[in-house]
Short mmCIF file of C-alpha atoms in Angstrom, two decimals:
data_model
loop_
_atom_site.label_atom_id
_atom_site.label_comp_id
_atom_site.label_asym_id
_atom_site.label_seq_id
_atom_site.Cartn_x
_atom_site.Cartn_y
_atom_site.Cartn_z
CA MET A 16 35.57 10.12 20.42
CA ASN A 17 32.58 11.50 22.36
CA ALA A 18 30.88 9.16 24.82
CA PRO A 19 27.39 8.09 23.76
CA THR A 20 24.44 9.92 25.28
CA ILE A 21 22.70 7.54 27.67
CA ARG A 22 19.03 8.37 28.18
CA VAL A 23 17.72 7.43 31.62
CA LEU A 24 14.12 7.58 32.83
CA TYR A 25 13.58 7.65 36.62
CA ILE A 26 10.06 7.08 38.00
CA ASP A 27 9.30 7.82 41.66
CA ASP A 28 6.30 9.27 43.50
CA GLU A 29 8.57 11.33 45.78
CA GLU A 30 9.63 14.54 44.07
CA ASN A 31 12.64 14.99 46.38
CA ASN A 32 14.09 11.73 45.09
CA LEU A 33 13.54 12.82 41.49
CA ASN A 34 15.29 16.15 42.11
CA ALA A 35 18.18 14.48 43.93
CA PHE A 36 18.65 11.97 41.12
CA LYS A 37 18.56 14.66 38.45
CA ALA A 38 21.02 16.86 40.34
CA GLY A 39 23.42 13.97 40.92
CA PHE A 40 23.45 12.50 37.41
CA ARG A 41 22.43 15.22 34.95
CA ARG A 42 26.03 15.85 33.89
CA GLN A 43 26.61 12.19 33.01
CA TYR A 44 23.29 11.21 31.44
CA GLU A 45 20.29 12.63 29.63
CA ILE A 46 17.78 12.45 32.49
CA TYR A 47 13.99 12.18 32.30
CA THR A 48 11.88 12.00 35.45
CA ALA A 49 8.25 11.05 36.10
CA ILE A 50 6.16 11.37 39.27
CA SER A 51 4.00 8.35 38.36
CA ALA A 52 3.95 5.26 36.19
CA ALA A 53 1.44 6.92 33.87
CA ASP A 54 3.75 9.92 33.34
CA GLY A 55 6.67 7.53 32.78
CA LEU A 56 4.69 5.70 30.10
CA LYS A 57 4.05 8.99 28.25
CA ILE A 58 7.80 9.68 28.21
CA LEU A 59 8.53 6.20 26.89
CA GLU A 60 6.09 6.78 24.04
CA ASN A 61 8.02 9.86 22.91
CA VAL A 62 11.65 9.30 23.91
CA PRO A 63 13.90 6.31 23.00
CA VAL A 64 15.07 5.59 26.54
CA HIS A 65 17.97 3.23 27.21
CA VAL A 66 17.62 2.63 30.97
CA ILE A 67 14.50 2.80 33.16
CA ILE A 68 14.78 3.15 36.94
CA ALA A 69 11.59 2.78 38.96
CA ASP A 70 10.79 2.88 42.65
CA GLN A 71 9.11 -0.28 43.90
CA LYS A 72 6.71 1.35 46.36
CA MET A 73 4.40 3.72 44.44
CA PRO A 74 0.68 4.45 45.14
CA GLN A 75 -1.07 3.32 41.93
CA THR A 76 1.35 0.54 40.90
CA THR A 77 4.57 -1.03 42.10
CA GLY A 78 7.81 -0.83 40.14
CA VAL A 79 7.65 -4.57 39.42
CA GLU A 80 4.07 -4.28 38.10
CA PHE A 81 5.06 -1.34 35.89
CA PHE A 82 8.01 -3.22 34.43
CA LYS A 83 5.81 -6.23 33.69
CA SER A 84 3.26 -4.01 31.95
CA ILE A 85 5.81 -2.61 29.47
CA VAL A 86 7.76 -5.77 28.63
CA LYS A 87 5.97 -6.33 25.31
CA THR A 88 5.48 -2.72 24.22
CA PHE A 89 8.95 -1.51 25.27
CA PRO A 90 11.19 -4.59 25.43
CA ASP A 91 14.52 -2.88 24.74
CA PRO A 92 15.15 -0.49 27.68
CA ILE A 93 17.03 -2.10 30.55
CA ARG A 94 15.13 -1.97 33.86
CA ILE A 95 16.53 -1.23 37.33
CA LEU A 96 14.37 -1.40 40.47
CA LEU A 97 14.86 0.84 43.50
CA THR A 98 13.44 -0.52 46.73
CA GLY A 99 13.48 0.81 50.26
CA TYR A 100 12.42 -2.45 51.80
CA THR A 101 12.91 -6.15 51.17
CA ASP A 102 10.17 -7.78 49.14
CA ILE A 103 11.86 -11.06 48.24
CA GLU A 104 8.90 -12.66 46.47
CA ALA A 105 8.25 -9.65 44.22
CA LEU A 106 11.94 -9.31 43.37
CA ALA A 107 12.38 -13.00 42.67
CA ASP A 108 9.29 -13.03 40.45
CA ALA A 109 10.48 -9.99 38.52
CA ILE A 110 13.98 -11.35 38.02
CA ASN A 111 12.73 -14.79 36.95
CA HIS A 112 10.49 -13.24 34.31
CA GLY A 113 13.28 -11.05 33.01
CA ASP A 114 11.46 -7.88 33.96
CA ILE A 115 14.38 -6.27 35.79
CA TYR A 116 18.13 -6.17 35.17
CA ARG A 117 18.99 -5.62 38.84
CA TYR A 118 17.70 -3.95 42.00
CA ILE A 119 19.28 -1.36 44.27
CA THR A 120 18.26 -0.51 47.83
CA LYS A 121 17.32 3.01 48.89
CA PRO A 122 18.87 5.33 49.79
CA TRP A 123 21.12 4.60 46.85
CA ASN A 124 24.86 4.89 46.72
CA ASP A 125 25.83 7.23 43.86
CA LEU A 126 28.79 5.13 42.71
CA GLU A 127 26.79 1.88 42.82
CA LEU A 128 23.91 3.43 40.88
CA HIS A 129 26.28 5.01 38.36
CA ASN A 130 27.99 1.66 37.69
CA SER A 131 24.61 -0.05 37.42
CA ILE A 132 23.45 2.44 34.78
CA LYS A 133 26.67 2.02 32.78
CA ASN A 134 26.38 -1.77 32.92
CA ALA A 135 22.70 -1.58 32.00
CA TYR A 136 23.53 0.53 28.95
CA ASP A 137 26.18 -2.01 27.90
CA ALA A 138 23.50 -4.70 28.17
CA TYR A 139 21.15 -2.53 26.08
CA LYS A 140 23.80 -2.10 23.38
CA ALA A 141 24.54 -5.83 23.34
CA LYS A 142 20.83 -6.60 22.95
CA ILE A 143 20.42 -4.17 20.05
CA ASP A 144 23.65 -5.33 18.37
CA LEU A 145 22.53 -8.95 18.63
CA ARG A 146 19.12 -8.14 17.15
CA ASP A 147 20.76 -6.25 14.28
CA LYS A 148 23.11 -9.17 13.62
CA VAL A 149 20.19 -11.61 13.64
CA ALA A 150 18.28 -9.42 11.19
CA GLU A 151 21.37 -9.19 8.99
CA LEU A 152 21.83 -12.98 9.10
CA GLU A 153 18.15 -13.54 8.27
CA LYS A 154 18.47 -11.23 5.29
CA THR A 155 21.64 -12.99 4.13
CA ASN A 156 19.96 -16.35 4.61
CA ASP A 157 16.94 -15.28 2.55
CA GLU A 158 19.24 -14.05 -0.21
CA LEU A 159 21.16 -17.34 -0.07
CA ASN A 160 17.87 -19.27 -0.33
CA ARG A 161 16.91 -17.37 -3.45
CA PHE A 162 20.40 -17.74 -4.91
CA ILE A 163 20.59 -21.51 -4.35
CA TYR A 164 17.21 -22.21 -5.90
CA SER A 165 17.78 -19.75 -8.72
CA ILE A 166 21.21 -21.04 -9.66
CA SER A 167 20.10 -24.67 -9.45
CA HIS A 168 17.21 -24.05 -11.82
CA GLU A 169 19.35 -21.92 -14.11
CA LEU A 170 21.96 -24.67 -14.27
CA ARG A 171 19.48 -27.50 -14.75
CA ALA A 172 17.59 -25.88 -17.64
CA PRO A 173 20.46 -26.01 -20.20
CA LEU A 174 21.68 -29.27 -18.66
CA VAL A 175 18.33 -31.01 -19.25
CA SER A 176 18.42 -29.70 -22.84
CA ALA A 177 21.88 -31.20 -23.36
CA MET A 178 20.77 -34.54 -21.91
CA GLY A 179 17.73 -34.44 -24.18
CA ILE A 180 19.94 -33.96 -27.22
CA VAL A 181 22.02 -36.98 -26.18
CA ASN A 182 18.84 -39.07 -25.94
CA VAL A 183 17.77 -37.92 -29.43
CA VAL A 184 21.21 -38.92 -30.76
CA LYS A 185 20.73 -42.36 -29.20
CA MET A 186 17.29 -42.73 -30.76
CA GLU A 187 18.71 -41.92 -34.19
CA ASN A 188 21.54 -44.45 -33.68
CA LEU A 189 24.18 -41.75 -33.95
CA PHE A 190 25.59 -42.15 -30.43
CA HIS A 191 28.76 -43.88 -31.66
CA SER A 192 29.08 -41.86 -34.86
CA SER A 193 31.64 -39.48 -33.40
CA GLY A 194 33.81 -41.84 -31.43
CA GLU A 195 33.62 -41.31 -27.68
CA TYR A 196 32.47 -37.69 -27.75
CA TRP A 197 28.74 -38.29 -27.20
CA GLY A 198 29.56 -40.68 -24.36
CA MET A 199 31.80 -38.07 -22.74
CA ILE A 200 29.03 -35.45 -23.03
CA GLU A 201 26.54 -37.86 -21.45
CA THR A 202 28.89 -38.75 -18.59
CA CYS A 203 29.69 -35.11 -17.81
CA SER A 204 26.02 -34.10 -18.00
CA ASN A 205 24.95 -36.90 -15.66
CA LYS A 206 27.72 -36.02 -13.22
CA LEU A 207 26.78 -32.33 -13.19
CA ASP A 208 23.10 -33.18 -12.72
CA TYR A 209 24.06 -35.45 -9.83
CA TYR A 210 26.06 -32.72 -8.11
CA ILE A 211 23.22 -30.21 -8.50
CA GLN A 212 20.73 -32.62 -6.98
CA LYS A 213 23.04 -33.50 -4.07
CA THR A 214 23.70 -29.82 -3.39
CA LEU A 215 19.95 -29.18 -3.20
CA GLN A 216 19.46 -32.19 -0.94
CA TYR A 217 22.18 -30.99 1.42
CA TYR A 218 20.82 -27.47 1.43
CA LYS A 219 17.21 -28.51 2.07
CA ASN A 220 18.28 -30.96 4.77
CA ASN A 221 20.00 -28.15 6.67
CA LYS A 222 17.22 -25.61 6.21
CA LEU A 223 13.95 -27.49 6.50
CA VAL A 224 12.29 -27.95 9.87
CA ASN A 225 11.32 -31.55 10.67
CA GLU A 226 7.85 -32.32 9.36
CA ASN A 227 6.55 -35.69 10.52
CA THR A 228 3.94 -37.54 8.47
CA PRO A 229 2.85 -41.19 8.03
CA ILE A 230 5.40 -43.26 6.07
CA ASP A 231 4.50 -46.28 3.95
CA PHE A 232 7.86 -47.98 3.46
CA LYS A 233 6.56 -50.44 0.84
CA SER A 234 5.44 -47.74 -1.58
CA LEU A 235 8.42 -45.49 -0.79
CA VAL A 236 10.99 -48.21 -1.48
CA ALA A 237 9.18 -49.29 -4.66
CA GLU A 238 9.27 -45.70 -5.95
CA LEU A 239 12.97 -45.31 -5.12
CA ILE A 240 13.91 -48.57 -6.81
CA GLU A 241 12.01 -47.51 -9.93
CA LEU A 242 13.70 -44.10 -9.83
CA TYR A 243 17.30 -45.29 -9.47
CA SER A 244 17.37 -48.72 -11.14
CA TYR A 245 17.25 -47.20 -14.64
CA THR A 246 21.02 -46.79 -14.46
CA ASP A 247 21.54 -50.56 -14.26
CA ARG A 248 18.62 -52.82 -15.16
CA GLU A 249 20.76 -55.90 -14.47
CA THR A 250 20.60 -55.37 -10.71
CA ASN A 251 18.13 -57.63 -8.89
CA PHE A 252 16.32 -56.45 -5.79
CA LYS A 253 15.37 -58.57 -2.82
CA VAL A 254 12.90 -56.60 -0.72
CA ASN A 255 11.30 -57.65 2.56
CA ILE A 256 9.29 -55.02 4.43
CA GLU A 257 7.41 -55.80 7.64
CA GLN A 258 5.16 -52.88 8.53
CA ASP A 259 2.08 -53.87 10.46
CA ILE A 260 1.92 -50.71 12.55
CA PRO A 261 1.89 -47.01 11.59
CA PHE A 262 5.22 -45.22 11.28
CA ILE A 263 5.52 -41.44 11.64
CA GLY A 264 8.66 -39.69 10.48
CA ASP A 265 10.20 -36.97 8.33
CA ALA A 266 9.29 -38.06 4.79
CA PHE A 267 11.80 -35.79 3.03
CA ARG A 268 14.81 -36.92 5.06
CA ILE A 269 13.85 -40.60 5.08
CA GLU A 270 13.53 -40.45 1.29
CA VAL A 271 16.94 -38.76 1.06
CA ILE A 272 18.51 -41.44 3.28
CA LEU A 273 17.02 -44.44 1.49
CA GLY A 274 17.46 -42.89 -1.95
CA ASN A 275 21.17 -42.28 -1.50
CA LEU A 276 21.82 -45.74 -0.07
CA ILE A 277 19.82 -47.53 -2.79
CA SER A 278 21.50 -45.43 -5.48
CA ASN A 279 24.95 -46.26 -4.07
CA ALA A 280 24.11 -49.96 -3.84
CA ILE A 281 23.28 -49.93 -7.56
CA THR A 282 26.16 -47.69 -8.64
CA TYR A 283 28.96 -49.52 -6.87
CA GLN A 284 28.31 -53.01 -8.19
CA LYS A 285 31.19 -54.96 -9.69
CA GLU A 286 31.24 -54.61 -13.46
CA ASP A 287 31.94 -58.32 -13.98
CA GLU A 288 29.37 -59.51 -11.42
CA GLN A 289 26.87 -61.86 -13.07
CA HIS A 290 24.28 -61.73 -10.26
CA LYS A 291 24.06 -58.17 -8.98
CA ILE A 292 21.89 -58.08 -5.87
CA VAL A 293 20.61 -55.33 -3.59
CA ASP A 294 18.90 -56.66 -0.47
CA ILE A 295 16.54 -54.28 1.39
CA GLN A 296 15.14 -55.38 4.74
CA ILE A 297 12.86 -53.14 6.80
CA GLN A 298 11.14 -53.98 10.07
CA VAL A 299 8.86 -51.37 11.62
CA LYS A 300 8.51 -51.64 15.37
CA LYS A 301 6.63 -49.56 17.90
CA ASP A 302 9.52 -47.21 18.63
CA VAL A 303 11.85 -47.60 15.67
CA ALA A 304 12.22 -48.68 12.06
CA GLU A 305 15.20 -51.00 11.57
CA ILE A 306 16.55 -50.90 8.01
CA SER A 307 19.25 -52.95 6.33
CA ILE A 308 20.49 -52.28 2.80
CA SER A 309 23.09 -54.73 1.45
CA ASP A 310 24.80 -55.23 -1.88
CA ASN A 311 27.33 -57.67 -3.30
CA GLY A 312 29.27 -54.83 -4.90
CA MET A 313 32.88 -53.74 -4.84
CA GLY A 314 32.95 -53.08 -1.08
CA ILE A 315 34.87 -50.55 1.00
CA LEU A 316 38.38 -50.86 2.42
CA ASN A 317 38.45 -51.30 6.22
CA GLU A 318 40.65 -48.24 6.69
CA HIS A 319 38.02 -46.13 4.92
CA LEU A 320 34.95 -47.24 6.88
CA GLU A 321 35.29 -44.49 9.49
CA LYS A 322 35.76 -41.80 6.83
CA ILE A 323 32.99 -42.56 4.33
CA PHE A 324 30.51 -40.18 6.02
CA THR A 325 32.96 -37.28 5.74
CA GLN A 326 32.14 -34.54 3.24
CA PHE A 327 33.85 -35.07 -0.16
CA PHE A 328 35.66 -38.21 0.99
CA LYS A 329 36.53 -40.53 -1.91
CA SER A 330 38.15 -43.94 -1.55
CA LYS A 331 40.55 -45.48 -4.02
CA THR A 332 38.12 -48.28 -4.87
CA ASN A 333 35.15 -46.08 -5.74
CA HIS A 334 35.10 -42.64 -7.26
CA GLY A 335 31.83 -41.14 -6.11
CA SER A 336 31.10 -37.52 -5.33
CA GLY A 337 31.83 -37.79 -1.60
CA LEU A 338 28.44 -36.19 -0.91
CA GLY A 339 25.87 -38.99 -0.79
CA LEU A 340 26.86 -40.67 2.48
CA PHE A 341 27.66 -37.33 4.08
CA ILE A 342 24.10 -36.18 3.31
CA VAL A 343 22.75 -39.49 4.68
CA LYS A 344 24.56 -38.93 7.99
CA GLU A 345 23.45 -35.29 8.20
CA ALA A 346 19.82 -36.26 7.51
CA LEU A 347 19.93 -38.98 10.18
CA ASN A 348 21.32 -36.50 12.69
CA LYS A 349 18.32 -34.24 12.04
CA ILE A 350 15.86 -37.02 12.92
CA ASN A 351 17.92 -38.65 15.71
CA GLY A 352 18.66 -41.72 13.60
CA LYS A 353 21.70 -43.98 13.69
CA ILE A 354 23.72 -45.75 11.01
CA SER A 355 26.43 -48.43 10.98
CA VAL A 356 28.29 -50.06 8.12
CA SER A 357 30.13 -53.31 7.51
CA SER A 358 31.96 -54.10 4.29
CA ASN A 359 34.67 -56.08 2.59
CA LEU A 360 35.94 -56.28 -0.98
CA GLN A 361 34.68 -59.85 -1.51
CA ASP A 362 31.10 -59.77 -0.18
CA GLY A 363 30.06 -56.14 -0.56
CA THR A 364 28.56 -53.62 1.86
CA THR A 365 25.75 -53.55 4.42
CA PHE A 366 24.30 -50.41 5.96
CA LYS A 367 22.10 -50.74 9.03
CA ILE A 368 19.90 -47.85 10.06
CA LYS A 369 17.59 -47.11 12.97
CA ILE A 370 15.04 -44.33 12.61
CA PRO A 371 12.82 -43.40 15.59
CA ASN A 372 9.07 -43.77 15.21
CA VAL A 373 7.77 -40.44 16.56
CA LYS A 374 4.17 -41.70 16.68
#
C-alpha cells in the first residue's frame, strides 16, 4: 500500500532555508514554501496542508503570532515552530494556547525534523478521524432521537385506541361478558403503556441538559397524586410540605423522581390492607430539599434493598417493570441528588431523598 502524501508548508523569510528544506525533504513530502506569512496564508487558502512549519523570527510577524492568527480559520493543520533563539515566554504562551504542536531549534537536525513531521501528521489524522467519528455519532444520535419519538407515538396511537375501547365496554356494562378476556386486554394495554412511558422517561433523562427553574412542591405533589391515584382510590395520602423559601431545580427530573416513587407507593400496597397510606414529607432548606415518601405496603426483602435501583431488577415479592427505581436513581445522578431506602415486609417502605437547591 502506498504511503499517504503528506503536504507540508514551510514559511521562512530566508530563502536559503527554504531551498535547503525543499532539497532535503522533497522526496518524502509534498513541499510548499513561502517567503512571508502573507504568502503562506495564500497557500493555505488554496492547498489542504497537513503540517505547517514556521520560523519564529520573521520581519512582519513572528511564527507564534502567525499561528495564533490562523487558529480559527485553519484549525486542522498541525503547527511546528522553528526558532534560532530561546524565547521562553512566547513559546510557553503558544503551547498553552494550543497554537503549536512542538518547536525545533535552528539549525535543524534532519532526522529530528523528519520524525516531528511524521508525528505531526499522525496527530492530524487522529484529529480528523475523531471529528469524523463525532459527526457520525451525532448523526446516529439524531436518527435515534427521531426513531424513539416516532416509534413511541406510533405504538401509543393504537394502544390508546384499544384502551378507549375497553373503557367503552366498561361503560356499556359488558366488561365481564366474555369472561376474563377484557380484563386481560386491559392489563396488557396498561402494562405496554407503562413500558412506553418509562422508556421515554429514561431516554429523555439521558439526553436532556439540566434546565433549572423554580419548583413549587405543593402544586407539583398535588398534581402527581391526582395523576397516579386513579389506579387505587382507596389509598389515603398524608402530605406535609414546608417550603418557605424558593427552590430552584430541574423540573423534569424532579417530576420523574417524585412521580415514580408516588406511583410505586400506590401500586405496591397490600391487597388486604384496610388503611392504605402514603406519607409524603418535604422540607425545603436553603441548600437542599429533604423528601421522605413512605407507604405501609408489601415492603422489600432486605437482601433486595441494594439491588432495587438496578435496571430490570424484579424481586419475588413485587413484580414491577424493574425500570421505575432505576430511572429515579439515574435522574438523581443527573442533578447530584441522593437517595436511601429502608423497608420491611410488615411496615412497608420509606425512601429518603436529598435534592440540591441550585438557587
